[in-house]
Amino acid sequence: MENKKIQVLRPVYRIEECLAEIRQTLECGWTGSGGKCLTFEEAWKIYTGLPHAHFLNSATAGLHLAINILKSYYDWKDGDEIITTSLTFISTNHAILYEHLTPIFADVDHNALCLDPVSIEQKITPKTRAVLFVGLGGRIGKLQQVSDLCKRYGLKLILDGAHMAGSRYMTVKDGFTAGMKHVGCESDVAVFSFQSVKNLPTADGGMICFRDAELDARARKMSWLGIDKDTYTRSQQDGTYRWRYDVPYLGFKYHGNSIIAAIGLVQLKYLGEDNSRRRMIAARYGAILNREKLWIPEDFWGHEPSHHIFQIVVENRDEVLVELNKRGIYPGVHYVDNTNYPMYRYGYDESRFSQIVSAKLLTLPLHLEMTDEDVIRVAETVNGIV
Ligand SMILES: *Cc1c(COP(=O)(O)O)cnc(C)c1O
C-alpha cells in the first residue's frame, strides 16, 4: 500500500469505445482532416455552446494560429504588444513571439492565479492589441472582468483554455446573473488542448474557437497551408477542374486528423463525469489539507473550474517535493514563471506576485485512477511535511 506510486497526472481512456471509433475510421478509409474531425467539432460546439470550432493538431498550433490570424486581419505590426501572464506553460508566450509581437507581463490575482484586470490596465500602452488570458488549473478567475476591460479599451481577448475543457461560470449581464456558460463565450478566440495529460486527453490535439464566422473560415484555410478549395469548385460547374485550388494565404500544417478526433469524441462523452470526479477529489483535498501551513488557490463564487490540476502554495516547496518523492508521491510544478527563461528575461520582476508564488507552487496528484484512499494518503503526507 505505502509503496503504490502516485503520479501527478495520468490520462484515462475508455479503450474499447475508443478502439471502436478508430476501427470505424480505419474501415471507411478516411483518417485525415474532415471526417471525424467535423463530427468532433460539432460535438464540441454542442457541449460548449460556442458558435465555431476547428480541430487542430495541438493547442500550441491553435494559439499561434489565433495570433497569426488576428494580426493579419487587424493589421497589427511587428513589435505590437499582447498583455499576458508569465505563470503559464511556455506555449502561451511562444505563440506571441512566433508572430514577432511582444509579450507584456501583467500580474495574477491572489485567489485563482489568473491575470488580474487591475494589473492589465496598468500595462496598456498605445501599442497594446490584445490580452491573452490563461485559465490556470481550469480556473476562470477574473475572466469576465478582463473581457469587459478589453471591450472598454478596444482590445482583442484571446483565451488559452488548455486547462479549461468543461470550465463553466455564472455569467453576468447588466448587473444580473445570466446563466452558467462554458468559457470561451466572452473571448474573441478560445483555444483548448487535448494533449495527453490534459483533462480531455487524446494524444495531441486542440480546438480553436473564433467568435467570428469569417475568422473561423480563415482558420480552416490557414490550418491547411492556406489552401482555398472553394474558389475553383465554385467557378467550375462541370467539375472538370475539381483538382485545382487557390492558395491565398501562407498557411500552416496545423489541422487535426480523424484518428485523434475519434478518441476525442469518446473522451468528450465522459468529460462531465470526469470533471465531477475531479471536483470531488479537489474538495477532499481542501477538507484534509492543513490550511494553517499552506494555501490553496481557489476560484471565485459561481465558477465551476475543470480542476485540470490541483495546486497548493507552500513555503518549503522544494523540501515538500523531495519528501513526497521519497514516499512514492510525485507532484509537479505548474509553472516556473516564464521570465526566468532567456527569451522572456526582459520581463523579470522579482516583486511580481506570479514570480513569488511560482517558487512556492506545487501540483498535487489529481487524476481519475486515484482512489479516495490515495487522496487521503497524499493529503495526510503533505500535512506531515509542511
Ligand atoms: C498544455 C498547454 C498548452 C499547449 O497545449 P498543446 O496541446 O500541448 O500544444 C498551452 N497552454 C497551456 C497553459 C498548457 O498547459
mmCIF file of C-alpha atoms in Angstrom, residues 7 14 25 44 107 116 126 147-148 153 168 193 204 212 253 255 264 269 274-275 356:
data_model
loop_
_atom_site.group_PDB
_atom_site.id
_atom_site.type_symbol
_atom_site.label_atom_id
_atom_site.label_comp_id
_atom_site.label_asym_id
_atom_site.label_seq_id
_atom_site.Cartn_x
_atom_site.Cartn_y
_atom_site.Cartn_z
ATOM 1 C CA GLN A 7 1.786 10.274 -10.302
ATOM 2 C CA ARG A 14 -12.291 4.187 -22.440
ATOM 3 C CA THR A 25 -12.404 5.491 -39.076
ATOM 4 C CA TRP A 44 -17.621 20.338 -29.121
ATOM 5 C CA ASP A 107 0.378 40.097 -12.675
ATOM 6 C CA ASP A 116 -5.657 40.498 -12.748
ATOM 7 C CA PRO A 126 -0.802 52.688 -27.474
ATOM 8 C CA SER A 147 -13.393 40.688 -21.060
ATOM 9 C CA ASP A 148 -15.199 43.901 -20.006
ATOM 10 C CA TYR A 153 -10.144 49.592 -24.474
ATOM 11 C CA ARG A 168 -18.094 26.934 -16.758
ATOM 12 C CA SER A 193 -5.899 21.406 -25.588
ATOM 13 C CA ASP A 204 -2.210 15.518 -29.121
ATOM 14 C CA ASP A 212 -16.450 35.484 -35.788
ATOM 15 C CA LYS A 253 0.032 22.282 -41.471
ATOM 16 C CA HIS A 255 -5.194 20.657 -38.855
ATOM 17 C CA GLY A 264 -11.721 12.928 -28.662
ATOM 18 C CA LYS A 269 -18.790 11.979 -23.761
ATOM 19 C CA ASP A 274 -14.686 13.021 -15.202
ATOM 20 C CA ASN A 275 -14.731 16.654 -14.133
ATOM 21 C CA ILE A 356 6.885 34.992 -5.795
#
